[in-house]
Short mmCIF file of C-alpha atoms in Angstrom, two decimals:
data_model
loop_
_atom_site.label_atom_id
_atom_site.label_comp_id
_atom_site.label_asym_id
_atom_site.label_seq_id
_atom_site.Cartn_x
_atom_site.Cartn_y
_atom_site.Cartn_z
CA MET A 24 -44.36 12.13 -7.83
CA ALA A 25 -41.05 12.06 -9.59
CA PHE A 26 -41.93 8.84 -11.45
CA ALA A 27 -45.08 7.38 -12.92
CA PRO A 28 -46.28 4.70 -10.47
CA MET A 29 -46.28 1.26 -12.15
CA GLY A 30 -45.86 -1.21 -9.24
CA PRO A 31 -48.19 -2.65 -6.63
CA GLU A 32 -50.86 -0.83 -4.71
CA ALA A 33 -49.93 1.52 -1.85
CA SER A 34 -51.00 -0.98 0.74
CA PHE A 35 -48.30 -3.40 -0.43
CA PHE A 36 -45.68 -1.04 0.98
CA GLU A 37 -47.44 -0.65 4.36
CA VAL A 38 -44.91 -2.74 6.31
CA LEU A 39 -42.02 -1.05 4.43
CA GLU A 40 -43.39 2.38 5.41
CA GLN A 41 -43.53 1.28 9.05
CA HIS A 42 -39.95 0.04 8.83
CA ARG A 43 -38.89 3.46 7.38
CA ALA A 44 -40.63 5.25 10.09
CA SER A 45 -38.82 3.27 12.73
CA LEU A 46 -35.48 3.94 11.01
CA LEU A 47 -36.17 7.64 10.98
CA ALA A 48 -37.22 7.58 14.62
CA GLY A 49 -33.89 5.91 15.39
CA LEU A 50 -32.06 8.61 13.55
CA ARG A 51 -33.84 11.37 15.44
CA ARG A 52 -33.05 9.60 18.81
CA GLY A 53 -29.30 9.45 17.81
CA ALA A 54 -29.18 13.00 16.50
CA GLY A 55 -27.56 14.46 19.66
CA GLN A 56 -24.97 11.76 19.94
CA PRO A 57 -21.37 12.42 19.05
CA CYS A 58 -20.32 10.73 15.86
CA GLY A 59 -17.17 8.70 16.55
CA ALA A 60 -15.27 11.20 18.70
CA GLY A 61 -13.38 12.54 15.76
CA ALA A 62 -12.26 9.16 14.47
CA GLY A 63 -11.87 8.44 10.72
CA THR A 64 -11.46 10.76 7.81
CA HIS A 65 -13.13 14.09 6.92
CA LEU A 66 -13.69 15.79 3.69
CA ALA A 67 -10.71 17.99 3.27
CA SER A 68 -10.20 21.03 0.97
CA SER A 69 -7.52 20.99 -1.65
CA SER A 70 -5.38 23.41 0.37
CA GLU A 71 -5.62 21.08 3.45
CA VAL A 72 -4.51 18.15 1.47
CA LEU A 73 -1.54 20.09 -0.07
CA ALA A 74 -0.52 21.31 3.39
CA ALA A 75 -0.73 17.80 4.79
CA ILE A 76 1.55 16.46 2.11
CA GLU A 77 3.92 19.44 2.48
CA ASN A 78 4.19 18.70 6.21
CA ILE A 79 5.15 15.15 5.50
CA ILE A 80 7.84 16.13 3.00
CA GLN A 81 9.16 18.71 5.52
CA ASP A 82 9.54 15.94 8.08
CA ILE A 83 11.51 13.89 5.61
CA ILE A 84 13.83 16.88 4.94
CA ARG A 85 14.33 17.48 8.59
CA SER A 86 15.28 13.83 9.13
CA VAL A 87 17.77 14.00 6.31
CA ALA A 88 19.23 17.23 7.80
CA ARG A 89 19.76 15.47 11.05
CA ASN A 90 21.48 12.49 9.23
CA GLU A 91 18.52 10.26 10.22
CA ALA A 92 16.93 7.84 7.85
CA PRO A 93 13.37 9.22 7.11
CA ALA A 94 10.37 6.96 7.62
CA PHE A 95 6.54 7.02 7.15
CA THR A 96 4.42 6.15 10.13
CA ILE A 97 1.22 4.48 9.05
CA ASP A 98 -1.69 3.19 11.10
CA ASN A 99 -1.90 -0.58 11.11
CA ARG A 100 -5.05 -1.32 9.11
CA SER A 101 -4.76 -5.09 9.37
CA SER A 102 -5.19 -5.71 13.05
CA TRP A 103 -8.49 -6.21 14.92
CA GLU A 104 -6.75 -4.62 17.93
CA ASN A 105 -7.09 -1.29 16.12
CA ILE A 106 -10.77 -1.69 15.45
CA LYS A 107 -13.70 -0.65 17.56
CA PHE A 108 -17.36 -1.22 16.84
CA GLU A 109 -20.25 1.23 17.22
CA ASP A 110 -23.69 0.02 16.13
CA SER A 111 -24.41 3.50 14.72
CA VAL A 112 -21.28 3.51 12.42
CA GLY A 113 -19.78 0.01 12.20
CA LEU A 114 -16.21 -1.02 12.27
CA GLN A 115 -13.90 1.99 12.77
CA MET A 116 -10.29 2.59 13.57
CA ILE A 117 -9.47 3.68 17.14
CA SER A 118 -7.89 7.05 17.60
CA HIS A 119 -4.69 5.77 19.13
CA CYS A 120 -3.92 2.58 17.23
CA THR A 121 -0.74 0.74 16.76
CA THR A 122 1.39 1.90 13.78
CA ARG A 123 4.06 0.48 11.47
CA LYS A 124 7.16 2.17 10.13
CA ILE A 125 8.03 2.30 6.42
CA LYS A 126 11.75 2.94 6.74
CA SER A 127 14.05 4.30 3.97
CA ASP A 128 17.12 2.52 5.42
CA SER A 129 15.60 -0.98 5.71
CA PRO A 130 16.07 -3.45 2.73
CA LYS A 131 12.54 -4.75 3.32
CA SER A 132 10.78 -1.42 3.15
CA VAL A 133 13.01 0.90 1.11
CA LYS A 134 11.19 0.22 -2.14
CA ASN A 135 7.82 0.73 -0.48
CA PHE A 136 9.11 3.99 1.02
CA ALA A 137 10.10 5.18 -2.46
CA LEU A 138 6.75 4.20 -3.95
CA ILE A 139 4.81 6.03 -1.35
CA LEU A 140 6.94 9.09 -1.98
CA LYS A 141 6.35 8.81 -5.76
CA ILE A 142 2.60 8.46 -5.34
CA LEU A 143 2.49 11.35 -2.87
CA SER A 144 4.21 13.47 -5.50
CA MET A 145 1.68 12.36 -8.10
CA ILE A 146 -1.32 13.19 -5.79
CA TYR A 147 0.28 16.61 -4.96
CA LYS A 148 0.28 17.48 -8.74
CA LEU A 149 -3.35 16.20 -9.26
CA VAL A 150 -4.63 18.28 -6.36
CA GLN A 151 -2.62 21.27 -7.23
CA SER A 152 -3.83 21.25 -10.82
CA ASN A 153 -7.39 20.31 -9.88
CA THR A 154 -7.29 17.26 -12.19
CA TYR A 155 -8.32 13.67 -11.46
CA ALA A 156 -6.85 10.21 -12.28
CA THR A 157 -7.93 6.73 -11.73
CA LYS A 158 -5.85 4.19 -9.73
CA ARG A 159 -5.32 2.45 -13.05
CA ASP A 160 -3.87 5.64 -14.54
CA LEU A 161 -1.32 5.86 -11.71
CA TYR A 162 -0.31 2.33 -12.14
CA TYR A 163 0.34 2.69 -15.86
CA THR A 164 2.63 5.74 -15.33
CA ASP A 165 5.27 3.08 -14.47
CA SER A 166 3.82 -0.39 -14.39
CA GLN A 167 7.26 -2.03 -14.24
CA LEU A 168 8.14 0.05 -11.21
CA PHE A 169 4.90 -0.73 -9.33
CA GLY A 170 4.77 -4.41 -10.41
CA ASN A 171 0.98 -4.81 -10.11
CA GLN A 172 -2.16 -2.86 -9.50
CA THR A 173 -2.60 -4.12 -5.89
CA VAL A 174 0.63 -2.43 -4.85
CA VAL A 175 -0.76 1.01 -6.03
CA ASP A 176 -4.25 0.33 -4.39
CA ASN A 177 -2.63 -0.47 -1.08
CA ILE A 178 -0.35 2.54 -1.09
CA ILE A 179 -3.26 4.88 -2.01
CA ASN A 180 -5.28 3.47 1.02
CA ASP A 181 -2.20 3.87 3.25
CA ILE A 182 -1.80 7.45 2.12
CA SER A 183 -5.47 8.19 2.73
CA CYS A 184 -5.20 6.75 6.18
CA MET A 185 -1.96 8.58 6.89
CA LEU A 186 -3.36 11.98 5.76
CA LYS A 187 -6.81 11.21 7.44
CA VAL A 188 -8.67 12.26 4.29
CA PRO A 189 -10.98 10.12 2.01
CA ARG A 190 -9.46 8.89 -1.18
CA ARG A 191 -11.62 11.19 -3.32
CA CYS A 192 -9.97 14.19 -1.63
CA LEU A 193 -6.66 12.93 -3.09
CA HIS A 194 -8.23 13.31 -6.62
CA ILE A 195 -7.93 9.61 -7.23
CA LEU A 196 -10.97 7.81 -8.75
CA SER A 197 -11.72 4.12 -9.08
CA THR A 198 -13.16 2.56 -12.18
CA SER A 199 -16.63 1.46 -11.09
CA LYS A 200 -17.67 -2.13 -11.51
CA GLY A 201 -21.18 -1.74 -9.96
CA LEU A 202 -24.55 -1.31 -11.67
CA ILE A 203 -27.75 0.51 -10.69
CA ALA A 204 -31.23 0.31 -12.01
CA GLY A 205 -34.66 1.63 -11.12
CA ASN A 206 -36.40 4.77 -10.12
CA LEU A 207 -33.48 7.13 -9.86
CA ARG A 208 -32.35 10.29 -11.69
CA TYR A 209 -29.29 12.36 -11.11
CA ILE A 210 -26.79 14.73 -12.80
CA GLU A 211 -23.07 13.83 -12.98
CA GLU A 212 -20.31 16.29 -12.22
CA ASP A 213 -19.82 17.09 -15.96
CA GLY A 214 -23.54 17.92 -16.35
CA THR A 215 -24.57 14.56 -17.93
CA LYS A 216 -28.16 13.77 -16.98
CA VAL A 217 -28.71 10.14 -15.93
CA ASN A 218 -32.14 8.57 -15.79
CA CYS A 219 -31.80 5.10 -14.45
CA SER A 220 -34.18 2.53 -16.10
CA CYS A 221 -36.22 -0.31 -14.60
CA ALA A 222 -35.34 -2.35 -17.70
CA THR A 223 -31.62 -1.75 -18.19
CA ALA A 224 -28.75 -0.96 -15.73
CA VAL A 225 -26.34 1.94 -15.78
CA ALA A 226 -22.81 1.92 -14.38
CA VAL A 227 -22.19 3.45 -10.98
CA PRO A 228 -20.49 6.72 -11.49
CA SER A 229 -16.75 7.00 -10.85
CA ASN A 230 -17.10 10.28 -8.89
CA ILE A 231 -19.93 9.86 -6.42
CA GLN A 232 -18.96 13.11 -4.65
CA GLY A 233 -19.72 15.02 -7.91
CA ILE A 234 -23.22 13.77 -8.57
CA GLN A 235 -26.10 16.08 -7.68
CA ASN A 236 -29.88 16.66 -8.07
CA LEU A 237 -30.73 13.11 -7.00
CA ILE A 238 -34.39 12.38 -7.46
CA THR A 239 -36.19 9.20 -6.46
CA ASP A 240 -39.52 8.16 -4.89
CA ALA A 241 -38.24 4.57 -4.37
CA LYS A 242 -39.83 2.70 -1.41
CA PHE A 243 -36.78 0.49 -0.95
CA LEU A 244 -33.30 -0.11 -2.34
CA LEU A 245 -32.25 -3.72 -2.91
CA ILE A 246 -28.49 -4.60 -2.97
CA VAL A 247 -27.96 -7.74 -5.00
CA GLU A 248 -24.74 -9.61 -4.34
CA LYS A 249 -24.14 -11.08 -7.80
CA ASP A 250 -24.38 -9.72 -11.27
CA ALA A 251 -26.02 -12.83 -12.57
CA THR A 252 -28.90 -12.50 -10.04
CA PHE A 253 -29.20 -8.75 -10.75
CA GLN A 254 -29.50 -9.36 -14.46
CA ARG A 255 -32.08 -12.04 -13.93
CA LEU A 256 -34.25 -9.70 -11.81
CA LEU A 257 -34.00 -7.13 -14.64
CA ASP A 258 -35.03 -9.88 -17.13
CA ASP A 259 -37.96 -10.68 -15.00
CA ASN A 260 -39.09 -7.02 -14.94
CA PHE A 261 -38.70 -6.95 -11.13
CA CYS A 262 -38.07 -3.23 -10.85
CA ASN A 263 -41.24 -2.35 -12.83
CA LYS A 264 -43.27 -4.90 -10.93
CA MET A 265 -42.06 -3.59 -7.56
CA ALA A 266 -41.83 0.13 -8.62
CA PRO A 267 -40.88 2.50 -7.19
CA CYS A 268 -37.62 0.88 -6.20
CA ILE A 269 -33.88 0.91 -6.87
CA MET A 270 -31.49 -2.07 -7.41
CA VAL A 271 -27.78 -2.04 -6.99
CA THR A 272 -25.03 -4.61 -7.41
CA GLY A 273 -21.34 -4.39 -6.67
CA LYS A 274 -20.82 -7.70 -8.65
CA GLY A 275 -19.48 -9.57 -5.53
CA ILE A 276 -17.24 -7.68 -3.07
CA PRO A 277 -18.28 -4.09 -3.64
CA ASP A 278 -15.88 -1.45 -4.89
CA LEU A 279 -15.49 1.86 -3.11
CA ASN A 280 -17.90 3.71 -5.52
CA THR A 281 -20.76 1.26 -5.14
CA ARG A 282 -20.42 1.59 -1.34
CA LEU A 283 -20.28 5.41 -1.65
CA LEU A 284 -23.38 5.42 -3.80
CA VAL A 285 -25.33 3.30 -1.36
CA LYS A 286 -24.24 5.54 1.48
CA LYS A 287 -25.12 8.72 -0.47
CA LEU A 288 -28.64 7.36 -1.30
CA TRP A 289 -29.19 6.42 2.33
CA ASP A 290 -27.99 9.86 3.62
CA THR A 291 -30.17 11.67 1.06
CA PHE A 292 -33.43 9.74 1.14
CA HIS A 293 -33.33 7.39 4.15
CA THR A 294 -34.96 4.75 2.00
CA PRO A 295 -34.94 1.25 3.60
CA ILE A 296 -32.05 -0.89 2.22
CA PHE A 297 -32.02 -4.62 1.94
CA THR A 298 -29.48 -7.21 0.81
CA LEU A 299 -30.00 -10.24 -1.31
CA VAL A 300 -27.00 -12.52 -0.97
CA ASP A 301 -26.30 -16.26 -1.18
CA ALA A 302 -26.84 -18.28 2.00
CA ASP A 303 -23.14 -18.79 2.40
CA PRO A 304 -20.22 -17.22 4.38
CA HIS A 305 -19.04 -15.24 1.44
CA GLY A 306 -22.46 -13.73 0.82
CA ILE A 307 -22.72 -12.81 4.54
CA GLU A 308 -19.24 -11.20 4.41
CA ILE A 309 -20.36 -9.05 1.48
CA MET A 310 -23.42 -7.93 3.36
CA CYS A 311 -21.39 -7.10 6.38
CA ILE A 312 -19.12 -4.88 4.21
CA TYR A 313 -22.06 -2.81 3.10
CA LYS A 314 -23.57 -2.67 6.61
CA TYR A 315 -20.56 -2.34 8.99
CA GLY A 316 -17.59 -1.88 6.74
CA SER A 317 -14.24 -3.71 6.46
CA MET A 318 -11.17 -3.87 8.63
CA SER A 319 -8.95 -2.46 5.85
CA MET A 320 -11.19 0.54 5.22
CA SER A 321 -12.18 1.14 8.84
CA PHE A 322 -10.41 4.50 8.84
CA GLU A 323 -13.15 5.75 6.44
CA ALA A 324 -16.13 4.02 8.02
CA HIS A 325 -18.20 7.22 8.50
CA ASN A 326 -18.26 7.76 4.74
CA LEU A 327 -18.97 4.18 3.73
CA THR A 328 -21.16 2.22 6.16
CA VAL A 329 -24.88 1.97 6.40
CA PRO A 330 -25.84 0.14 9.64
CA ALA A 331 -29.55 0.45 8.76
CA ILE A 332 -29.10 -2.20 6.04
CA ARG A 333 -31.22 -5.37 6.68
CA TRP A 334 -30.68 -8.99 5.54
CA LEU A 335 -33.62 -9.90 3.24
CA GLY A 336 -32.41 -13.21 1.88
CA LEU A 337 -31.36 -15.80 1.13
CA LEU A 338 -31.67 -16.87 4.79
CA PRO A 339 -30.41 -20.27 5.89
CA SER A 340 -33.80 -20.73 7.59
CA ASP A 341 -35.56 -20.22 4.28
CA ILE A 342 -33.93 -23.29 2.88
CA LYS A 343 -35.76 -25.55 5.32
CA ARG A 344 -38.96 -23.44 5.33
CA LEU A 345 -39.19 -23.68 1.51
CA ASN A 346 -38.21 -27.37 1.36
CA VAL A 347 -35.37 -26.62 -0.94
CA PRO A 348 -34.05 -30.03 -2.11
CA LYS A 349 -30.78 -31.19 -0.61
CA ASP A 350 -29.27 -31.95 -4.06
CA THR A 351 -29.38 -28.20 -4.80
CA LEU A 352 -27.39 -27.41 -1.63
CA ILE A 353 -23.53 -27.32 -1.40
CA PRO A 354 -21.44 -28.64 1.44
CA LEU A 355 -19.46 -26.08 3.35
CA THR A 356 -15.78 -26.28 2.60
CA LYS A 357 -13.10 -25.97 5.31
CA ARG A 358 -12.54 -22.43 4.08
CA ASP A 359 -16.21 -21.69 4.40
CA GLN A 360 -16.30 -23.00 7.98
CA MET A 361 -13.27 -20.84 8.89
CA LYS A 362 -14.91 -17.71 7.33
CA LEU A 363 -18.19 -18.47 9.23
CA ASP A 364 -16.34 -18.93 12.55
CA SER A 365 -14.50 -15.61 11.85
CA ILE A 366 -17.74 -13.72 11.26
CA LEU A 367 -19.38 -15.16 14.38
CA LYS A 368 -16.56 -13.79 16.47
CA ARG A 369 -16.82 -10.27 15.13
CA PRO A 370 -18.04 -7.59 17.56
CA TYR A 371 -21.17 -6.64 15.65
CA ILE A 372 -22.68 -10.13 15.89
CA THR A 373 -23.49 -9.45 19.56
CA CYS A 374 -26.01 -6.95 18.55
CA GLN A 375 -27.48 -9.16 15.76
CA PRO A 376 -28.95 -12.25 17.56
CA PHE A 377 -31.06 -13.13 14.59
CA TRP A 378 -28.07 -13.05 12.28
CA ARG A 379 -26.26 -15.35 14.75
CA LYS A 380 -29.18 -17.84 14.77
CA GLU A 381 -29.13 -17.94 10.91
CA MET A 382 -25.39 -18.61 10.84
CA GLU A 383 -25.65 -21.26 13.47
CA ILE A 384 -28.32 -22.98 11.34
CA MET A 385 -25.81 -22.92 8.52
CA ALA A 386 -23.00 -24.23 10.73
CA ASP A 387 -25.20 -27.01 12.10
CA SER A 388 -26.37 -28.17 8.64
CA LYS A 389 -22.85 -27.77 7.20
CA MET A 390 -24.52 -26.71 3.90
CA LYS A 391 -24.80 -23.54 1.93
CA ALA A 392 -27.11 -22.45 -0.90
CA GLU A 393 -26.96 -20.04 -3.83
CA ILE A 394 -29.91 -17.79 -4.61
CA GLN A 395 -30.33 -19.81 -7.83
CA ALA A 396 -31.42 -22.82 -5.69
CA LEU A 397 -34.88 -21.19 -5.53
CA SER A 398 -35.38 -21.80 -9.24
CA PHE A 399 -36.26 -25.49 -8.44
CA LEU A 400 -39.67 -24.09 -7.44
CA SER A 401 -40.13 -22.13 -10.64
CA SER A 402 -37.75 -20.18 -12.91
CA ASP A 403 -39.17 -16.84 -11.70
CA TYR A 404 -39.92 -17.77 -8.12
CA LEU A 405 -37.33 -15.31 -6.72
CA SER A 406 -38.91 -12.30 -8.46
CA ARG A 407 -42.55 -13.39 -8.50
CA VAL A 408 -43.01 -14.88 -5.02
CA TYR A 409 -39.92 -14.85 -2.71
CA LEU A 410 -38.93 -11.21 -2.83
CA PRO A 411 -42.47 -9.66 -3.01
CA ASN A 412 -43.56 -11.77 -0.06
CA LYS A 413 -40.46 -10.84 1.95
CA LEU A 414 -40.94 -7.14 1.22
CA ARG A 415 -44.72 -7.15 1.81
CA PHE A 416 -44.59 -9.07 5.10
CA GLY A 417 -41.36 -7.88 6.62
CA GLY A 418 -39.32 -10.94 6.13
CA TRP A 419 -35.99 -9.36 6.91
CA ILE A 420 -33.66 -9.40 9.85
#
């Protein structure tokens, strides 16, 4: 054993072990299937990235030599028409999708063309010198030119999609906002040994690709939507009581590094993964991002999604089952209803009938609930009763 056992008796994890066995059996059945027919990105070597950038620059030079205005051709990442769904991968971009032109002779796009060219130049230098920079570093090289961080973020994603390589192959890192706690040890790229604690959380590393020697004997991994809930579970000593386990939070919509870490832990250990989110459309959206990915990052789905993730709570059906008082519930806003309708129309809902049923319960009641609504039963009901019972008796969908 990698860690001293402190949690419940082995029999407590019997249903979890059965669930893990079924997940592994499913993986073995799908072992011979092709993975996405070559769609998405692949881990590229530095020389491949440099060659890809050089090819783009050569195309620009050839256009100028022909007295033509050069342009970048970029896959359209904001259209559902370019997305397909596979239950083994999630949302991914189709191989022959519609594109958009970033033209150098158009007043609307000339600045964006110049900014893409500038960031391509910066990426080329980073890869060539084998150094790394954060998205924030790139923004502050000329904050007045870029205007805001979002501009830089979108261009980096466009470049990653255009070159068909993951962002980390571009030597660009993100500042992590996620946290991790529990029975996990690993070594970071610089040799730093990290021993995650059940009492306090550590920041998700900024270079997931570089971490190595991961060790855990966790029986499950719990993704917690909100930092406040995550911290409350730490305060209630949940990790120790349920040891061995791991908890992760992306503090709302997860950043790339948190998603990469969850994916790496799944690929390495195939430990059952569950989500704890608010019973509202926003929480469901966040769960879907972890499980099936997002439209904007569909070109990198194979590196980010974990379709084996299950919805543990808070389920809309739990609200009635536990007699949660109506005065702790919140009416759905018009925006909530639009979000819920949007999720119900997504392709992956057809293979999740139990999810659909839960969302229909929410739509019919026109009410939503935060996880904190459970505290009306007792202040530690979530960690002492709700989660242990769900994990012990298979209360996930």
